[in-house]
Every structure is written in C-alpha cells, then in structure tokens.
Coordinates of C-alpha atoms in Angstrom, one line a residue:
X1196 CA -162.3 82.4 93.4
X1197 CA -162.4 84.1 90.2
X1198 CA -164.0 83.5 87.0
X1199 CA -161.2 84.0 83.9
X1200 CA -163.1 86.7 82.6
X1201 CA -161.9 89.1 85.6
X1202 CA -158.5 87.9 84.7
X1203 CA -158.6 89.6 82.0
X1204 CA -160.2 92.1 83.3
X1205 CA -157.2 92.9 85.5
X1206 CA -154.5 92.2 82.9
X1207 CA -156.9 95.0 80.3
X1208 CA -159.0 96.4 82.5
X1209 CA -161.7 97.9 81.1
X1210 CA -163.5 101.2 81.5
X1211 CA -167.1 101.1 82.2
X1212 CA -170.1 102.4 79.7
X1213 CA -171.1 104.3 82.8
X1214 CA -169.8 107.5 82.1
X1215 CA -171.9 109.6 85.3
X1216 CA -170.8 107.3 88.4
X1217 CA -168.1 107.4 90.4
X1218 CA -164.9 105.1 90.7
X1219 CA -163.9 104.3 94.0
X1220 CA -161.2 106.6 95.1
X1221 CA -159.5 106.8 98.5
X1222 CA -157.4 108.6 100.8
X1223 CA -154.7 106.3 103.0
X1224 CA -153.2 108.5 105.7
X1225 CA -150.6 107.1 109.0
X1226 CA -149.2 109.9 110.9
X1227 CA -147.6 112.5 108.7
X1228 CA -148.1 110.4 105.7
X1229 CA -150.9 110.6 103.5
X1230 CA -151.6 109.2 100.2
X1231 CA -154.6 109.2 97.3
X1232 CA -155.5 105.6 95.6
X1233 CA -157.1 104.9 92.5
X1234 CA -158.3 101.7 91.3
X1235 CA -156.9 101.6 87.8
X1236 CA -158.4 100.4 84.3
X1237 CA -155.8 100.3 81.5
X1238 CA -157.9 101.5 78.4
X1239 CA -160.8 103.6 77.9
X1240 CA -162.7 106.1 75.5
X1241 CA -162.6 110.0 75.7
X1242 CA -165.6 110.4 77.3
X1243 CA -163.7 108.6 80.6
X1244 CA -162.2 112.5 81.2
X1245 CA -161.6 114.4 83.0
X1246 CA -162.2 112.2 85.9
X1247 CA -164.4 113.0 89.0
X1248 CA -163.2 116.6 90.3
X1249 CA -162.2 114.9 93.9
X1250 CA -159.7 112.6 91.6
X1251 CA -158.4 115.7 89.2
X1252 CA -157.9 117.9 92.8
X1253 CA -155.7 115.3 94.6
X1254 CA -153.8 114.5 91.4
X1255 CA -153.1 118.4 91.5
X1256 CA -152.6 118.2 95.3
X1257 CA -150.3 115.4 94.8
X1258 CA -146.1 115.1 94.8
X1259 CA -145.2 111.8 93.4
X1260 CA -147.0 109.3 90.6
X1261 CA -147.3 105.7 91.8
X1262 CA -148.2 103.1 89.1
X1263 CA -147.4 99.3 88.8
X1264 CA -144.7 99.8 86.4
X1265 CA -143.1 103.3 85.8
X1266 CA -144.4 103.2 81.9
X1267 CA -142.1 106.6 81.5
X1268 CA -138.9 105.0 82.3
X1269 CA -138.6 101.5 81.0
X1270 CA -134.9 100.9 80.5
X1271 CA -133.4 99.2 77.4
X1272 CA -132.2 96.2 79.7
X1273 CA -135.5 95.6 80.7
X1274 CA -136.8 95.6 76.9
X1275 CA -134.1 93.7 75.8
X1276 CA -135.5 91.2 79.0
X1277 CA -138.9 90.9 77.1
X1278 CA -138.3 88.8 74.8
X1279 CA -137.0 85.5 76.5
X1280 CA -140.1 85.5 78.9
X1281 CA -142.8 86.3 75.9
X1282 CA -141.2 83.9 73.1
X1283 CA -140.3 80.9 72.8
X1284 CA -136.1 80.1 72.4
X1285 CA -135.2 80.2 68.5
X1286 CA -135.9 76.8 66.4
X1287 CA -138.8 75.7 68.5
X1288 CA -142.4 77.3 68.1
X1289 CA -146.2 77.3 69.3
X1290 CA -147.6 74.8 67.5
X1291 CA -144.8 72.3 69.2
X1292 CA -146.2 73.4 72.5
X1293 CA -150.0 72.7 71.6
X1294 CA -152.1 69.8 71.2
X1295 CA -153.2 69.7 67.5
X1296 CA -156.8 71.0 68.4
X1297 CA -156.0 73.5 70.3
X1298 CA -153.5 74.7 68.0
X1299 CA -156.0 75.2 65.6
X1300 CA -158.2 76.7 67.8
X1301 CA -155.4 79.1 68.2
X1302 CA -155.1 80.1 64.1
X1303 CA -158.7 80.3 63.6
X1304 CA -158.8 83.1 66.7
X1305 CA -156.1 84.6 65.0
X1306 CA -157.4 84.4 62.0
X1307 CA -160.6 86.2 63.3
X1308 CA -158.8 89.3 64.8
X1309 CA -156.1 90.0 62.6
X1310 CA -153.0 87.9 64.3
X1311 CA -151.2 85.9 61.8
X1312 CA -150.0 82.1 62.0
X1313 CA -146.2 83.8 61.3
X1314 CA -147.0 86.2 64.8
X1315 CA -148.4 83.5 66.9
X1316 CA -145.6 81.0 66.1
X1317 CA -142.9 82.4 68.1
X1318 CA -145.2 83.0 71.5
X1319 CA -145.1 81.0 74.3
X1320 CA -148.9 80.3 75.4
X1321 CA -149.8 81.9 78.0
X1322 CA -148.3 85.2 76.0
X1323 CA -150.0 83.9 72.9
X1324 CA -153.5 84.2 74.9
X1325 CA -152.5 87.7 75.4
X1326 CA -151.8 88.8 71.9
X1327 CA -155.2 87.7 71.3
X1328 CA -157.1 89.6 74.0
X1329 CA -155.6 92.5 73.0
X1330 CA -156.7 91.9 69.0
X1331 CA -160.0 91.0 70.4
X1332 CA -159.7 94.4 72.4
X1333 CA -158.9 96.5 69.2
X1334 CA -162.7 95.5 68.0
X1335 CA -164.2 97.1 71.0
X1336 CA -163.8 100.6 70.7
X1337 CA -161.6 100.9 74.0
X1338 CA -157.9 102.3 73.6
X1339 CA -155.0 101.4 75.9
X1340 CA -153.6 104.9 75.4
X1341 CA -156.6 106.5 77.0
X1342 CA -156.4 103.7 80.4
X1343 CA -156.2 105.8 83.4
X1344 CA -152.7 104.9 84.4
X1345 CA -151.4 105.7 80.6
X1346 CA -153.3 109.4 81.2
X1347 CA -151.9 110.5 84.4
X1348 CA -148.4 109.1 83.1
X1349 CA -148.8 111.3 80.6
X1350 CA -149.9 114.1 83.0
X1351 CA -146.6 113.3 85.0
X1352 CA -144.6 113.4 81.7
X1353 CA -146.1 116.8 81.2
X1354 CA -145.5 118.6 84.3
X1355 CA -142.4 117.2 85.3
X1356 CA -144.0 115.1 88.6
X1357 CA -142.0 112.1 89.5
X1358 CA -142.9 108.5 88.9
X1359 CA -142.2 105.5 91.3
X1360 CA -143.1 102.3 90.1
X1361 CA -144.2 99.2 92.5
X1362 CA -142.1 97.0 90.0
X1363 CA -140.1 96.5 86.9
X1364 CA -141.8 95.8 83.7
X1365 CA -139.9 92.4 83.8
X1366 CA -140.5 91.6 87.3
X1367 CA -144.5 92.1 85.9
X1368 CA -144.3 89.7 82.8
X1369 CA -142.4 87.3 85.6
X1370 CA -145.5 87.3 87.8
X1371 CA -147.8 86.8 84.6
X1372 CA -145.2 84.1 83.0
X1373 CA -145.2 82.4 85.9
X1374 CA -148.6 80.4 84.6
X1375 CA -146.3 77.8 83.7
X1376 CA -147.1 74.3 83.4
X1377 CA -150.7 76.1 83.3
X1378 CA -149.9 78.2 80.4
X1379 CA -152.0 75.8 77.5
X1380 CA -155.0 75.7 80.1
X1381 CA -155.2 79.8 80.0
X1382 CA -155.0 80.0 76.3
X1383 CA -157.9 77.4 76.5
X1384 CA -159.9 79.6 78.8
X1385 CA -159.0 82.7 76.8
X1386 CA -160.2 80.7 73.4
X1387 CA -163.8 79.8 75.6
X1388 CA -163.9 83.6 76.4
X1389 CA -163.0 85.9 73.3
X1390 CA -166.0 85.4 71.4
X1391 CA -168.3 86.6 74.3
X1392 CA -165.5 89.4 75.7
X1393 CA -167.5 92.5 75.5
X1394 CA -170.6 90.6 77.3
X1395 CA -168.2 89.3 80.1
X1396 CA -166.4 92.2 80.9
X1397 CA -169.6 94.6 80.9
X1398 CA -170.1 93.9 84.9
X1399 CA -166.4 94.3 85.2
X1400 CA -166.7 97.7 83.7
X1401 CA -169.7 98.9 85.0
X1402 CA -168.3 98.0 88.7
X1403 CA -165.3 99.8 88.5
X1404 CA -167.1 103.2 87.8
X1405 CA -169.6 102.9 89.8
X1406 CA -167.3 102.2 92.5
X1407 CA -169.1 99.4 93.3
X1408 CA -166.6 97.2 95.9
X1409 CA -169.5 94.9 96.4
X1410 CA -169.6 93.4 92.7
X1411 CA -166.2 93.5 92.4
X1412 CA -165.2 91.3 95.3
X1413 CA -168.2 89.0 94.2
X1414 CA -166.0 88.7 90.9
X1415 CA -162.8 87.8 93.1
X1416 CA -165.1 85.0 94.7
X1417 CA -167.3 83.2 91.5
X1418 CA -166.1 79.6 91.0
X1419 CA -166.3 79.5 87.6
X1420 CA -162.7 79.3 86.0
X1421 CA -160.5 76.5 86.1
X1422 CA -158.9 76.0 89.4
X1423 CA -155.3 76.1 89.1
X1424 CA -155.9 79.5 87.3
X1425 CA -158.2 80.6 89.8
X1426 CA -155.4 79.7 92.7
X1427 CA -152.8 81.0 90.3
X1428 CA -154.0 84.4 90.1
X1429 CA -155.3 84.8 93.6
X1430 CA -151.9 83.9 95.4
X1431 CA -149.3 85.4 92.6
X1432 CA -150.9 88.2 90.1
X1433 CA -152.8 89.7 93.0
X1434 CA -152.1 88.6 97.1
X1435 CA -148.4 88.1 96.5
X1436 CA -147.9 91.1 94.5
X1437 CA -149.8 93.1 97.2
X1438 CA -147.3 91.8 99.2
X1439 CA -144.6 92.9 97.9
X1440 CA -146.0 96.6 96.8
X1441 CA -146.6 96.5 100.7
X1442 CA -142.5 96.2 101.8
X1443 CA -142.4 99.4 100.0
X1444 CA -145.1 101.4 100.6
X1445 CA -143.5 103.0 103.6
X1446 CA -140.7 104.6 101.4
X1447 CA -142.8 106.4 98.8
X1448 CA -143.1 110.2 98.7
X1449 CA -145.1 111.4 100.8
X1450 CA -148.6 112.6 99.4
X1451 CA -148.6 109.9 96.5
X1452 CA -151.2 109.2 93.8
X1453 CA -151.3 105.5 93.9
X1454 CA -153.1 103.9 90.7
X1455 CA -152.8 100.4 90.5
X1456 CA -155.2 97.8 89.1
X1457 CA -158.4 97.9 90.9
X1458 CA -158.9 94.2 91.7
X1459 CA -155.9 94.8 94.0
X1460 CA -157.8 97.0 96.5
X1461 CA -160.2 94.6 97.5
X1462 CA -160.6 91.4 99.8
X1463 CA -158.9 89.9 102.4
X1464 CA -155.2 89.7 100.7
X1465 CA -156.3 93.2 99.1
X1466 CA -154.5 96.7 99.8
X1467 CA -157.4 98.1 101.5
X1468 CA -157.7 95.5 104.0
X1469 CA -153.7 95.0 104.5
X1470 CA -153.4 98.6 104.9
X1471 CA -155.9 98.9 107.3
X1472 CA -154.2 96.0 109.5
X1473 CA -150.9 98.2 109.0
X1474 CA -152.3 100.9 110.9
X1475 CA -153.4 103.6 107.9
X1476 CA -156.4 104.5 108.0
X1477 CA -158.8 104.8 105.0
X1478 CA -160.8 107.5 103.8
X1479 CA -163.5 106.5 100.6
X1480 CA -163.2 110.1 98.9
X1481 CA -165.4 109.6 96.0
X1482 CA -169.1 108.4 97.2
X1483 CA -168.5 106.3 99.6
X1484 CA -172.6 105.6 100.3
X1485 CA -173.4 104.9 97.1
X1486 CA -171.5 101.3 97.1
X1487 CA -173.0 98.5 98.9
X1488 CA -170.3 97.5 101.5
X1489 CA -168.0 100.0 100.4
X1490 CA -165.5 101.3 102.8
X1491 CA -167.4 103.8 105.5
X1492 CA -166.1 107.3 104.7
X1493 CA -164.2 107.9 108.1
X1494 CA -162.8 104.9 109.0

C-alpha cells in the first residue's frame, strides 16, 4: 500500500537534499539488446548536475531517449485534448462538485499559495488537487525545469538524439483522471498533506538519491492513505501502466536511456521485477552495495 504522500511523490517527484549519493541506475540487456534505466524525479535544484559519471557515460553511449511522455513533441491535438479531461464542461464549476467544507478548504489552500477562486473554479477535483501541489511546490525551492527527465530532454533537443515516448500526454492525464468517483477524496488527502509537504516528501527524496530500493518499496507498502486511492494508484498509475510500457519495450531502439518515474522500477508489478520474469537480465550500475536489498550487481 502507499501512503498519499508518495503519490505525489510520483506525480512531482522530488529530488533529494543528498547531493553525494547515488540514484539507482541500471543496465537491462536480452540478447543483442541492451538498455540504461533511470529512475526519474521531475524537478530539482542545480546542484542535482551533472549526474553520477556512470549515468552522464551511458547517456553519451546511448542511441535513443525513452521518457513517459515525449515532452519535445506534444502535438496540438493532444493539447487541444487537455482541456476536457482537466476542466470541468462550460456553465458548471468546482464549487458544484464539492461539499461546502471542503470547498472552502479548497479557497483557503488557494488562497495560501497563490491560486485564485477564478483558477480553481473551472478544475475538476482531482486536477484541482494538482494545481495546488504544484503552488505548494513553487515554495520549496525545487524547479520542474531542472527534473531529470526535463534535462536529458533537453540534452536530446540539443544533440539531435531521438525521443520515444511510453505514451501520449493524454493517454497520461487519462490514467491520472481516471480517479473518478474518487477524485473529492484525493483533493481531501492532498488538503491533509500540503501543509506538511516538504516534511513528507524528505524520505521520498533522500531515497531516490541514495538509491535506496529498500525505502522506496517500504513507501509502496505503508497503509496509511485512504484505500481506494491506495488500490487506485497501485493497479492504474503504476502496475497497469508498467504493463503497457512492457508491450512495447521490445520495439525500442536498441541501446535506450529509459527514465521513467522511479516508483515504477520497484515491487512485484514493478519493471525490474517484470523484466527480469521476461528474460532481461539486470545490471545495478550505480552502487549497487550500498542499498539494502538492492538489485545484486550481476544478476
């Protein structure tokens, strides 16, 4: 199970305050195909780069860019697709959606980190709770245009490397829209959480450069969020996404840098393990004795 906190963990990702250790970092090979994966976290601070030298030599070594969504290329159709998923249909608004307290939960959030009654209004929930992680996230220092999967986009942007993404940008709101009739209960959770953000997400941080796979696959098991969020992110935003990033996996280039969110790497419905049951073999490349139950390094 997961507590909410690593929700948004995943959906923000942040970078750790541990600027010295390692992230975990791995080498996939089956047959003649090989390829480099990266945990991602989508903001960070300056100090984050360059990244460990074993990470900056296979980006160099590498042919292809794999992220999540190919942030270089998103088409007008699929921005034009936005809006009907994140707001709600014209006449109605948030506040018709919300229980009164709640609702006023929701302004005085707002009003706290700089989102206005007039932005809120048009959101559905569960993209309402968003806008306001991100506000809260503008207060902690950490910039989304310095997360790793925004840097080595930029690195493919520079040199001309192609990018290959695991989905659309719609198909990825989909997945996170899909909260659904659970939607008022994660804008609840998100309310509980903002004021204590930077405290929560400290392990988070910390685990991810340190590599640690232990910590963050305690994370994927603490009971502590509400349950139909917990099952909600489990089976859709991570195993049946990993699923589907699976079907494809045999058709990317060949010697790929994968960089996908790290909370999909680990437990039983994680990459790592799926892979492994596919036949690739895995190959920790950045420290692999330094993490408590980490992947061994020839495996």
């Amino acid at each position: 199970m997961i507590r909410f906190r690593s929700l948004l963990a995943l959906l923000l990702s942040l970078c750790s305050l541990c600027a010295l250790a390692d992230p975990a970092f791995y080498r996939v090979n089956k047959g003649n195909q090989q390829h480099w994966l990266l945990g991602s976290i989508h903001a960070g601070t300056p100090s984050l780069y360059p990244m460990p030298h074993q990470v900056e030599r296979a980006w160099l070594q590498s042919r292809a860019l794999v992220l999540e969504v190919n942030i270089n290329e998103l088409e007008p159709a699929q921005l034009q697709g936005v809006q009907p998923l994140t707001q709600l249909p014209a006449g109605d608004s948030l506040q018709q959606h919300l229980p009164a307290p709640l609702y006023q939960r929701t302004l005085q959030a707002g009003a706290q980190y700089g989102v206005s009654e007039a932005q809120l209004a048009p959101l559905r929930p569960w993209f309402a709770a968003l806008t306001l992680t991100q506000a809260a996230l503008a207060g902690t220092g950490f910039d989304s245009q310095l997360g790793v999967d925004q840097h080595f986009a930029q690195l493919a942007a520079k040199t001309g490397k192609p990018v290959v993404g695991f989905e659309t940008l719609l198909e990825q709101l989909g997945y996170l829209a899909s909260v659904g009739e659970h939607q008022n209960l994660m804008l609840t959770t998100t309310l509980d959480e903002l004021p204590t953000m930077a405290t929560n997400i400290a392990t988070v941080m910390q685990a991810w450069q340190q590599g640690d796979e232990a910590t963050l696959i305690t994370l994927l098991k603490e009971e502590m969020a509400p349950a139909p969020l917990q099952q909600w992110m489990e089976r859709t935003l991570l195993a049946e996404r990993n699923r589907n990033w699976l079907k494809k996996w045999p058709s990317l280039p060949n010697e790929s840098f994968i960089v996908v969110g790290a909370l999909h790497l680990y437990g039983e419905e994680g990459l790592l393990a799926q892979l492994e049951q596919q036949g690739w073999r895995i190959t920790s490349v950045t420290a692999p004795d330094s993490r408590e139950g980490a992947h061994n390094a020839e495996r």
